Short mmCIF file of C-alpha atoms and ligand atoms in Angstrom, two decimals:
data_model
loop_
_atom_site.label_atom_id
_atom_site.label_comp_id
_atom_site.label_asym_id
_atom_site.label_seq_id
_atom_site.Cartn_x
_atom_site.Cartn_y
_atom_site.Cartn_z
CA MET W 1 55.51 342.37 267.55
CA ASN W 2 54.37 344.74 264.88
CA ILE W 3 50.70 345.42 265.29
CA ALA W 4 48.26 347.53 263.33
CA ILE W 5 44.79 348.64 264.79
CA VAL W 6 42.34 349.95 262.19
CA GLY W 7 39.85 352.34 263.79
CA SER W 8 41.01 354.49 266.66
CA GLY W 9 37.78 354.96 268.64
CA TYR W 10 37.14 353.66 272.16
CA VAL W 11 38.17 350.17 271.62
CA GLY W 12 40.86 350.68 268.96
CA LEU W 13 42.63 353.45 270.80
CA VAL W 14 42.68 351.70 274.18
CA SER W 15 43.84 348.45 272.58
CA GLY W 16 46.61 350.33 270.64
CA VAL W 17 47.94 352.16 273.69
CA CYS W 18 47.65 349.00 275.91
CA PHE W 19 49.60 346.83 273.16
CA ALA W 20 52.32 349.43 273.18
CA HIS W 21 52.43 349.20 276.89
CA LEU W 22 52.99 345.42 276.48
CA GLY W 23 55.99 346.15 274.42
CA HIS W 24 54.66 345.86 270.90
CA ASP W 25 55.14 348.39 268.05
CA VAL W 26 51.76 349.71 267.32
CA ILE W 27 50.50 351.67 264.41
CA CYS W 28 46.94 352.89 264.71
CA VAL W 29 44.80 353.90 261.73
CA ASP W 30 41.73 356.04 261.35
CA ILE W 31 39.84 357.39 258.43
CA ASP W 32 39.32 360.72 260.36
CA LYS W 33 42.13 362.93 259.50
CA GLU W 34 41.38 365.41 262.36
CA LYS W 35 41.36 362.67 264.86
CA VAL W 36 44.69 361.48 263.71
CA LYS W 37 46.26 364.88 263.82
CA ASN W 38 45.03 365.21 267.41
CA LEU W 39 46.09 361.77 268.56
CA ARG W 40 49.62 362.58 267.00
CA ALA W 41 49.75 365.56 269.19
CA GLY W 42 48.90 363.49 272.30
CA LYS W 43 45.21 364.66 272.43
CA VAL W 44 42.66 362.08 273.35
CA PRO W 45 39.18 362.81 272.00
CA ILE W 46 37.33 360.96 274.56
CA TYR W 47 37.34 360.94 278.38
CA GLU W 48 38.96 357.64 279.59
CA PRO W 49 40.95 357.71 283.01
CA GLY W 50 44.64 357.00 282.36
CA LEU W 51 44.54 356.95 278.54
CA GLU W 52 46.15 360.27 277.74
CA VAL W 53 49.19 359.70 280.02
CA LEU W 54 49.95 356.31 278.37
CA LEU W 55 49.27 357.81 274.90
CA LYS W 56 51.86 360.46 275.52
CA LYS W 57 54.37 358.08 276.88
CA TYR W 58 54.26 355.74 273.91
CA LEU W 59 54.13 358.43 271.34
CA LYS W 60 57.31 359.81 272.84
CA ASN W 61 59.25 356.66 272.63
CA LYS W 62 57.70 355.86 269.24
CA LYS W 63 56.20 352.43 270.29
CA LEU W 64 52.78 354.05 269.07
CA THR W 65 52.23 355.92 265.90
CA PHE W 66 49.06 357.10 263.96
CA THR W 67 48.19 357.22 260.30
CA THR W 68 45.27 357.57 258.02
CA SER W 69 46.73 354.95 255.59
CA ILE W 70 45.78 351.39 255.88
CA LYS W 71 48.33 350.64 253.36
CA GLU W 72 51.34 352.05 255.55
CA ALA W 73 49.95 350.15 258.53
CA THR W 74 49.46 346.78 256.67
CA LYS W 75 53.00 347.00 255.25
CA LYS W 76 54.46 347.63 258.72
CA SER W 77 52.63 344.92 260.52
CA ILE W 78 52.02 341.12 260.86
CA ALA W 79 48.85 341.30 262.93
CA ILE W 80 46.08 343.81 261.96
CA PHE W 81 43.16 344.21 264.39
CA ILE W 82 39.88 345.67 262.89
CA ALA W 83 38.18 347.89 265.47
CA VAL W 84 36.06 350.11 263.30
CA GLY W 85 32.48 351.01 264.27
CA THR W 86 29.72 348.62 263.77
CA PRO W 87 26.53 350.62 264.19
CA SER W 88 23.00 349.20 264.22
CA LYS W 89 20.78 349.36 261.18
CA LYS W 90 17.15 350.27 261.56
CA ASN W 91 16.18 346.64 261.75
CA GLY W 92 18.74 345.82 264.45
CA ASP W 93 21.33 344.28 262.30
CA ALA W 94 24.77 345.36 262.68
CA ASP W 95 26.01 347.47 259.79
CA LEU W 96 29.36 345.96 258.68
CA THR W 97 30.11 348.20 255.77
CA TYR W 98 33.25 349.68 257.51
CA VAL W 99 34.44 346.09 258.29
CA GLU W 100 34.08 345.02 254.71
CA ASN W 101 35.78 348.09 253.52
CA VAL W 102 38.77 347.65 255.73
CA ALA W 103 39.16 343.92 254.88
CA ARG W 104 39.00 344.78 251.05
CA GLU W 105 41.81 347.52 251.48
CA ILE W 106 43.96 345.30 253.57
CA ALA W 107 43.75 342.64 250.91
CA LEU W 108 44.64 345.11 248.15
CA CYS W 109 47.85 346.24 249.79
CA MET W 110 49.19 343.19 251.44
CA ASP W 111 52.07 341.34 249.96
CA ASP W 112 53.10 338.95 252.59
CA TYR W 113 51.44 336.90 255.44
CA LYS W 114 49.02 338.83 257.67
CA LEU W 115 46.86 337.77 260.53
CA ILE W 116 43.71 339.80 260.36
CA ILE W 117 41.76 339.91 263.72
CA GLU W 118 38.19 341.16 264.11
CA LYS W 119 38.00 343.11 267.50
CA SER W 120 34.71 344.95 266.81
CA THR W 121 31.62 343.23 267.95
CA VAL W 122 30.24 341.55 264.94
CA PRO W 123 27.62 338.93 264.26
CA ALA W 124 28.72 335.27 264.09
CA GLU W 125 30.12 334.35 260.74
CA THR W 126 31.62 337.68 260.13
CA GLY W 127 35.09 336.16 260.32
CA LYS W 128 34.10 333.94 257.37
CA LYS W 129 32.87 336.92 255.47
CA ILE W 130 36.08 338.69 256.07
CA GLU W 131 38.06 335.75 254.84
CA ARG W 132 35.98 335.55 251.74
CA THR W 133 36.42 339.30 251.11
CA ILE W 134 40.18 339.14 251.44
CA LYS W 135 40.34 335.94 249.11
CA LEU W 136 38.31 337.80 246.44
CA ASN W 137 40.29 340.89 246.50
CA LEU W 138 43.47 338.97 246.44
CA GLN W 139 42.35 337.28 243.36
CA LYS W 140 41.69 340.61 241.81
CA LYS W 141 45.19 341.67 242.59
CA TYR W 142 46.57 338.47 240.97
CA ARG W 143 44.57 339.21 237.87
CA LYS W 144 46.26 342.56 237.76
CA GLY W 145 49.74 340.92 237.71
CA ALA W 146 50.66 340.48 241.21
CA LYS W 147 52.67 337.40 242.03
CA ASN W 148 51.69 334.15 243.72
CA SER W 149 48.96 333.77 246.19
CA ILE W 150 49.59 335.20 249.71
CA ASP W 151 48.95 333.41 252.80
CA PHE W 152 46.83 334.92 255.52
CA ASP W 153 44.66 334.02 258.49
CA VAL W 154 41.49 335.60 259.95
CA ALA W 155 40.78 335.37 263.79
CA SER W 156 38.44 336.68 266.25
CA ASN W 157 39.40 338.32 269.54
CA PRO W 158 36.44 340.07 271.00
CA GLU W 159 36.92 342.89 273.44
CA PHE W 160 35.45 343.11 276.85
CA LEU W 161 36.42 346.71 277.80
CA ARG W 162 34.09 348.72 280.00
CA GLU W 163 34.35 352.54 279.18
CA GLY W 164 35.67 354.21 282.24
CA SER W 165 37.81 351.30 283.34
CA ALA W 166 38.94 350.17 279.91
CA ILE W 167 42.77 350.24 280.59
CA GLU W 168 42.36 348.33 283.88
CA ASP W 169 40.07 345.82 282.02
CA PHE W 170 42.59 345.40 279.21
CA MET W 171 45.52 344.90 281.58
CA ASN W 172 43.71 342.47 283.87
CA PRO W 173 41.32 340.57 281.70
CA ASP W 174 39.09 337.87 283.20
CA ARG W 175 40.01 335.93 280.02
CA VAL W 176 41.22 336.45 276.58
CA VAL W 177 39.10 334.82 273.93
CA ILE W 178 40.60 333.99 270.58
CA GLY W 179 38.89 332.23 267.73
CA VAL W 180 41.38 330.84 265.33
CA GLU W 181 41.43 328.35 262.55
CA SER W 182 45.16 327.66 262.20
CA LYS W 183 48.06 326.96 264.60
CA LYS W 184 49.96 329.96 263.33
CA ALA W 185 47.14 332.34 264.09
CA GLU W 186 46.86 330.91 267.60
CA LYS W 187 50.61 331.08 268.16
CA LEU W 188 50.70 334.75 267.00
CA LEU W 189 47.78 335.71 269.29
CA ARG W 190 49.25 333.90 272.30
CA GLU W 191 52.40 335.71 271.73
CA ILE W 192 50.72 339.17 271.62
CA TYR W 193 48.88 338.56 274.98
CA ARG W 194 51.66 336.74 276.50
CA PRO W 195 52.89 339.60 278.82
CA LEU W 196 49.51 339.65 280.41
CA LYS W 197 49.63 335.85 281.28
CA PRO W 198 45.92 335.71 280.88
CA LYS W 199 43.37 332.84 281.08
CA MET W 200 43.14 332.15 277.34
CA VAL W 201 39.98 330.61 275.87
CA VAL W 202 41.03 329.15 272.44
CA THR W 203 38.21 328.19 270.06
CA ASN W 204 37.00 328.52 266.48
CA ILE W 205 35.97 331.92 265.06
CA ASN W 206 32.15 331.30 265.27
CA SER W 207 32.40 330.47 268.90
CA ALA W 208 34.48 333.39 269.78
CA GLU W 209 32.02 335.64 268.11
CA LEU W 210 29.22 333.98 270.00
CA ILE W 211 30.95 334.31 273.30
CA LYS W 212 30.92 338.05 272.76
CA HIS W 213 27.18 338.01 271.98
CA ALA W 214 26.25 335.91 274.76
CA SER W 215 28.27 337.46 277.37
CA ASN W 216 27.05 340.99 276.73
CA SER W 217 23.41 339.88 276.37
CA PHE W 218 23.78 337.77 279.48
CA LEU W 219 25.05 340.91 281.48
CA ALA W 220 22.15 342.94 279.93
CA ALA W 221 19.80 340.24 281.10
CA LYS W 222 21.22 340.38 284.53
CA ILE W 223 20.42 344.08 284.77
CA SER W 224 17.06 343.70 283.39
CA PHE W 225 16.34 340.95 285.82
CA ILE W 226 17.21 343.10 288.81
CA ASN W 227 15.31 345.98 287.30
CA ALA W 228 12.24 343.71 286.99
CA VAL W 229 12.55 342.67 290.68
CA SER W 230 12.87 346.36 291.56
CA GLN W 231 9.35 347.03 290.11
CA ILE W 232 7.95 344.25 292.52
CA CYS W 233 9.88 345.71 295.52
CA ASP W 234 8.14 349.01 295.13
CA HIS W 235 4.87 347.19 295.67
CA LEU W 236 5.85 344.85 298.46
CA GLY W 237 7.64 347.17 300.82
CA ALA W 238 11.08 345.50 300.02
CA ASP W 239 14.35 347.12 299.33
CA ILE W 240 16.14 346.13 296.10
CA GLU W 241 19.49 346.98 297.43
CA MET W 242 19.13 344.41 300.15
CA VAL W 243 17.69 341.81 297.78
CA ALA W 244 20.64 342.25 295.40
CA GLU W 245 23.09 341.99 298.30
CA GLY W 246 21.32 338.83 299.55
CA MET W 247 21.46 337.35 296.02
CA GLY W 248 25.00 338.35 295.28
CA TYR W 249 26.64 336.48 298.04
CA ASP W 250 25.71 333.45 296.30
CA LYS W 251 28.82 332.66 294.23
CA ARG W 252 26.71 331.08 291.62
CA ILE W 253 25.00 334.57 291.13
CA GLY W 254 27.51 337.11 292.14
CA ARG W 255 26.73 340.69 293.03
CA ALA W 256 28.03 342.38 289.71
CA PHE W 257 25.73 343.90 287.30
CA LEU W 258 22.83 343.68 289.79
CA ASN W 259 22.57 347.37 290.26
CA ALA W 260 18.99 348.42 289.54
CA GLY W 261 18.35 351.69 287.87
CA ILE W 262 17.25 353.46 285.00
CA GLY W 263 18.32 350.72 282.60
CA TYR W 264 21.57 350.01 280.68
CA GLY W 265 22.83 352.19 277.83
CA GLY W 266 25.92 352.93 276.10
CA SER W 267 27.33 351.89 272.69
CA CYS W 268 27.33 348.18 273.41
CA PHE W 269 24.50 346.61 275.31
CA PRO W 270 21.63 348.00 273.39
CA LYS W 271 23.32 347.44 269.93
CA ASP W 272 24.54 343.93 271.01
CA VAL W 273 21.21 342.72 272.39
CA ASP W 274 19.45 343.96 269.14
CA ALA W 275 22.14 342.18 266.94
CA PHE W 276 21.85 338.92 269.01
CA ILE W 277 18.12 338.97 268.57
CA ARG W 278 18.49 339.43 264.84
CA LEU W 279 21.21 336.78 264.53
CA SER W 280 19.03 334.23 266.40
CA GLU W 281 16.07 335.07 264.16
CA LYS W 282 18.39 334.45 261.07
CA SER W 283 19.30 331.10 262.67
CA GLY W 284 15.62 330.18 262.98
CA TYR W 285 15.39 330.78 266.70
CA ASN W 286 13.10 333.21 268.38
CA PHE W 287 15.20 334.61 271.26
CA ARG W 288 12.07 335.71 273.14
CA MET W 289 13.90 336.00 276.50
CA LEU W 290 16.22 338.64 274.99
CA LYS W 291 13.36 340.51 273.54
CA GLU W 292 11.99 340.76 277.14
CA VAL W 293 15.33 341.99 278.26
CA ARG W 294 15.14 344.88 275.86
CA ALA W 295 11.48 345.56 276.75
CA VAL W 296 12.26 345.69 280.61
CA ASN W 297 15.17 347.95 279.85
CA GLU W 298 12.81 350.37 277.95
CA GLU W 299 10.06 350.16 280.67
CA GLN W 300 12.56 351.00 283.41
CA LYS W 301 12.94 354.52 281.86
CA GLU W 302 9.17 354.85 281.49
CA ASN W 303 8.55 353.84 285.19
CA PHE W 304 10.98 356.21 286.33
CA LEU W 305 9.21 358.95 284.40
CA LYS W 306 5.93 357.82 285.78
CA LEU W 307 7.35 358.20 289.40
CA ILE W 308 8.55 361.82 288.50
CA GLU W 309 5.19 362.68 287.15
CA GLU W 310 3.29 361.27 290.11
CA LYS W 311 5.44 362.93 292.74
CA LEU W 312 5.92 366.24 291.01
CA TRP W 313 2.20 366.44 290.30
CA ILE W 314 2.40 369.06 287.58
CA VAL W 315 5.52 368.76 285.32
CA LYS W 316 4.70 371.77 283.02
CA GLY W 317 6.68 374.87 283.92
CA LYS W 318 8.68 372.97 286.81
CA THR W 319 12.44 373.32 286.84
CA ILE W 320 14.19 369.98 286.97
CA GLY W 321 17.93 369.58 287.83
CA VAL W 322 19.74 366.68 286.24
CA LEU W 323 22.84 365.45 287.88
CA GLY W 324 24.68 363.36 285.23
CA LEU W 325 24.24 362.96 281.68
CA ALA W 326 26.67 360.30 280.46
CA PHE W 327 25.49 356.64 280.03
CA LYS W 328 27.52 355.78 283.18
CA SER W 329 30.24 357.36 285.23
CA ASN W 330 33.81 357.86 284.22
CA THR W 331 33.02 358.49 280.55
CA ASP W 332 31.89 361.43 278.43
CA ASP W 333 29.92 358.90 276.17
CA MET W 334 26.36 359.94 275.52
CA ARG W 335 25.45 357.10 273.13
CA ASN W 336 22.21 355.52 274.20
CA ALA W 337 22.42 357.23 277.55
CA PRO W 338 19.08 356.77 279.50
CA SER W 339 19.37 360.58 280.19
CA ILE W 340 18.32 361.21 276.57
CA ASP W 341 14.91 359.49 276.67
CA ILE W 342 14.21 360.87 280.19
CA ILE W 343 15.14 364.43 279.54
CA ASN W 344 13.29 364.45 276.20
CA ALA W 345 10.06 363.18 277.79
CA LEU W 346 10.22 365.73 280.42
CA LYS W 347 10.94 368.61 278.08
CA LEU W 348 7.97 367.48 276.08
CA GLU W 349 5.79 367.79 279.05
CA GLY W 350 7.01 371.35 279.42
CA ALA W 351 9.64 371.07 282.17
CA LYS W 352 12.64 373.43 282.23
CA ILE W 353 15.84 371.30 282.47
CA LYS W 354 19.10 372.35 283.96
CA ALA W 355 21.91 369.93 283.76
CA TYR W 356 25.35 369.15 285.02
CA ASP W 357 27.80 366.36 284.19
CA PRO W 358 31.55 366.40 285.11
CA GLU W 359 32.65 365.21 281.63
CA GLY W 360 29.68 364.61 279.60
CA MET W 361 28.42 368.22 278.76
CA PRO W 362 30.37 368.84 275.52
CA ASN W 363 28.81 365.64 274.06
CA ALA W 364 25.48 366.34 275.57
CA LYS W 365 25.47 369.69 273.77
CA LYS W 366 25.36 367.83 270.45
CA VAL W 367 22.43 365.73 271.61
CA PHE W 368 20.06 368.08 273.41
CA LYS W 369 18.68 371.66 272.42
CA GLY W 370 17.34 374.11 275.04
CA LEU W 371 19.07 372.77 278.27
CA THR W 372 20.63 375.12 280.79
CA TYR W 373 24.08 373.67 281.51
CA CYS W 374 25.58 374.54 284.88
CA LYS W 375 29.05 374.88 286.17
CA ASP W 376 28.61 372.84 289.30
CA PRO W 377 25.86 370.88 291.23
CA TYR W 378 25.29 373.99 293.45
CA ALA W 379 24.44 376.28 290.52
CA LEU W 380 22.34 373.39 289.17
CA ALA W 381 20.26 373.12 292.29
CA LYS W 382 19.36 376.86 292.38
CA GLY W 383 15.47 377.23 291.96
CA CYS W 384 14.81 373.47 291.09
CA ASP W 385 11.69 371.79 291.99
CA CYS W 386 13.51 368.47 292.06
CA LEU W 387 16.73 366.84 291.13
CA LEU W 388 17.26 363.70 289.13
CA LEU W 389 20.49 361.66 289.67
CA LEU W 390 21.04 359.94 286.36
CA THR W 391 24.72 359.08 286.43
CA GLU W 392 26.66 357.84 289.47
CA TRP W 393 29.78 359.98 289.51
CA ASP W 394 31.92 359.78 292.55
CA GLU W 395 31.93 363.49 292.78
CA PHE W 396 28.08 363.39 293.47
CA ALA W 397 28.86 361.37 296.67
CA LYS W 398 30.57 364.20 298.30
CA LEU W 399 28.05 366.85 297.74
CA ASP W 400 26.92 369.47 300.58
CA PHE W 401 23.26 368.61 300.41
CA LYS W 402 22.32 371.09 303.07
CA LYS W 403 23.68 373.85 300.59
CA ILE W 404 21.86 371.99 297.69
CA LYS W 405 18.53 371.95 299.63
CA ALA W 406 18.79 375.51 300.62
CA ALA W 407 19.15 376.35 296.88
CA MET W 408 16.25 374.34 295.69
CA ARG W 409 12.63 375.48 295.49
CA GLN W 410 11.45 372.24 296.97
CA ALA W 411 13.63 369.30 298.33
CA ILE W 412 12.67 366.32 296.28
CA LEU W 413 15.40 363.89 294.90
CA PHE W 414 14.82 361.06 292.32
CA ASP W 415 17.84 358.71 292.50
CA GLY W 416 17.96 356.80 289.22
CA ARG W 417 20.99 354.83 290.27
CA ASN W 418 20.13 354.08 294.02
CA PHE W 419 23.43 356.03 294.60
CA TYR W 420 22.37 357.73 297.85
CA HIS W 421 21.34 356.19 301.11
CA ASP W 422 17.65 356.75 301.39
CA GLN W 423 17.56 357.18 305.16
CA ASP W 424 20.33 359.71 304.99
CA MET W 425 18.59 361.65 302.39
CA GLU W 426 15.40 361.64 304.33
CA ALA W 427 17.33 362.81 307.37
CA LEU W 428 18.45 365.63 305.49
CA GLY W 429 14.99 366.68 304.81
CA PHE W 430 14.66 365.45 301.13
CA GLU W 431 11.67 363.60 299.88
CA TYR W 432 13.75 360.81 298.38
CA TYR W 433 12.76 358.36 295.68
CA GLY W 434 15.00 355.58 294.49
CA ILE W 435 14.33 352.60 292.31
CA GLY W 436 12.72 349.57 294.09
CA ARG W 437 13.25 351.07 297.56
CA SER W 438 9.74 351.39 299.04
CA LEU W 439 10.93 352.92 302.34
CA THR W 440 9.73 356.46 301.32
CA GLU W 441 6.79 354.95 299.64
CA ARG W 442 5.45 353.33 302.78
CA LYS W 443 6.09 356.59 304.71
CA GLY W 444 3.72 358.12 302.13
C1 UDX U 1 33.71 349.77 267.86
C2 UDX U 1 32.43 349.01 267.44
O1 UDX U 1 31.39 349.99 267.07
C3 UDX U 1 32.02 348.09 268.55
O2 UDX U 1 31.02 347.13 267.97
C4 UDX U 1 33.14 347.31 268.90
O3 UDX U 1 32.86 346.23 270.01
C5 UDX U 1 34.28 348.01 269.29
O4 UDX U 1 34.59 348.85 268.32
P1 UDX U 1 33.95 351.99 269.37
O5 UDX U 1 35.42 351.80 269.49
O6 UDX U 1 33.31 352.43 270.72
O7 UDX U 1 33.25 350.62 268.98
O8 UDX U 1 33.61 352.87 268.09
P2 UDX U 1 34.07 354.33 267.81
O9 UDX U 1 34.42 355.21 269.00
O10 UDX U 1 32.85 354.80 266.99
O11 UDX U 1 35.30 354.13 266.92
C6 UDX U 1 35.36 353.67 265.61
C7 UDX U 1 36.45 354.44 264.85
O12 UDX U 1 36.79 353.74 263.50
C8 UDX U 1 36.25 355.94 264.63
O13 UDX U 1 37.35 356.62 265.18
C9 UDX U 1 36.18 356.04 263.14
O14 UDX U 1 36.67 357.18 262.52
C10 UDX U 1 36.96 354.81 262.65
N1 UDX U 1 36.81 354.29 261.34
C11 UDX U 1 35.42 354.01 260.84
C12 UDX U 1 37.83 354.03 260.49
O15 UDX U 1 38.90 354.33 260.77
N2 UDX U 1 37.43 353.68 259.23
C13 UDX U 1 36.11 353.30 258.86
O16 UDX U 1 36.00 352.93 257.64
C14 UDX U 1 35.14 353.49 259.67
C1 UDX U 2 30.23 346.96 278.14
C2 UDX U 2 30.64 345.45 278.56
O1 UDX U 2 30.57 345.39 279.99
C3 UDX U 2 32.16 345.33 278.11
O2 UDX U 2 32.68 344.03 278.48
C4 UDX U 2 32.32 345.56 276.62
O3 UDX U 2 31.77 344.42 275.84
C5 UDX U 2 31.54 346.84 276.04
O4 UDX U 2 30.34 346.93 276.59
P1 UDX U 2 30.25 349.33 278.86
O5 UDX U 2 29.05 349.48 277.96
O6 UDX U 2 31.46 350.31 278.65
O7 UDX U 2 30.72 347.89 278.72
O8 UDX U 2 29.78 349.59 280.27
P2 UDX U 2 29.14 348.60 281.35
O9 UDX U 2 29.89 349.02 282.69
O10 UDX U 2 28.98 347.26 280.97
O11 UDX U 2 27.67 349.37 281.55
C6 UDX U 2 26.79 349.18 280.58
C7 UDX U 2 25.39 349.82 281.01
O12 UDX U 2 24.80 349.14 281.90
C8 UDX U 2 25.49 351.18 281.67
O13 UDX U 2 24.49 352.13 281.18
C9 UDX U 2 25.38 351.06 283.04
O14 UDX U 2 25.00 352.14 283.81
C10 UDX U 2 24.44 349.81 283.18
N1 UDX U 2 24.53 349.03 284.33
C11 UDX U 2 25.66 348.23 284.54
C12 UDX U 2 23.46 348.81 285.22
O15 UDX U 2 22.33 349.60 284.88
N2 UDX U 2 23.51 348.08 286.25
C13 UDX U 2 24.59 347.33 286.54
O16 UDX U 2 24.54 346.67 287.64
C14 UDX U 2 25.69 347.41 285.63
#
């Protein structure tokens, strides 16, 4: 099938490459000329495992092309996915300016049937608004002398791709959700995903949009729940890792997304939780539970900072080494990374910050001023009064901690992801502090 994707960011690019892999002819659009130029040359602007290899393969056999022209993409395709950014406004609402612009442009250049599919995370009822925008602009076109009315459908097909494993998630989805209002739209979307033989959830557009909101907010709630429990563990001599394991074996609960830490970040959860709270307010419901999810997430960073302040005693003038900057491992994405608030607070208190991240440093340089970036964890450790583990990169599991300890001024490790085994670290001579693991606390 001929497919267009408008917006070649994380979601659009991964989807485009994967649709080409499924055998479709894909044309990806982006407003950013430089990005399109690089993508045409096979250069991926983000770090996503496996993406560049597939991009090059499908560029070469011409299953995948790039353009800056929505007109060109619309003419060549029957199904058009909208995957442009939907950033948060100051009040938490999703800013849908880009979505509206794209819908208008598609309407002004389409001259036969099109299926327009929203892929970006949008508030419920956006599908209806896209439909209205297209209708209004088609009318404008007829007034200018275009021929008869043009048939079209709008659908919702939310993405559930995790950065760092986006290709794997696309190719092996737990489910594909499609919100449709016509048999024709359903048939086309079923056809697009047929090679994956996925579990399909077919519903109306508003329900599909809500599935996305509710899923991401539920996952964020799971994280905040375990983080809240971790705070109690610290006071009761319990270990959150064992608590999560014990809970996780219950199939009704499951172990996934019960990793306590410094809170969730990234381009989705913080934004999606905010947007769902706002959407609920507009529907006349005060979603207090989600407000608490958000508050617990913020507190988790504050509690981590309090722990550092308490154990370091004096923060001013201390050298702090940060292992990991990206909002999670296997990505270079710094959007809403917990490292941002943590590092900024410590800098404000007068600490000197050294940092290392396998992929995140180029983006981090756009976020922070006055950090010393290091070439590896050993250079990072040199002269440090403590280390903070903020992103759980595999590479950090294999470090030579004897060498690290020897390079440090004092061997204190704050593990913001419970990545290391507390007793192993203590055996190596580190003063080790995790999240909700009171073993070290009890020892004093
Ligand atoms: C986006 C949405 O923000 C998110 O809500 C949704 O769930 C998935 O899509 P992401 O792909 O991470 O997330 O966004 P980003 O990496 O910022 O990519 C958006 C792309 O759209 C950028 O490349 C931008 O240049 C492009 N864009 C934006 C357009 O092509 N046209 C526009 O009018 C605006
Ligand atoms: C998320 C959704 O999972 C995905 O379906 C899609 O809708 C986009 O948004 P992403 O933001 O890429 O994906 O990463 P995810 O793996 O969900 O992690 C989000 C944040 O939660 C990260 O900061 C991560 O470190 C944190 N997290 C995750 C925890 O703190 N604990 C956990 O147990 C799991």
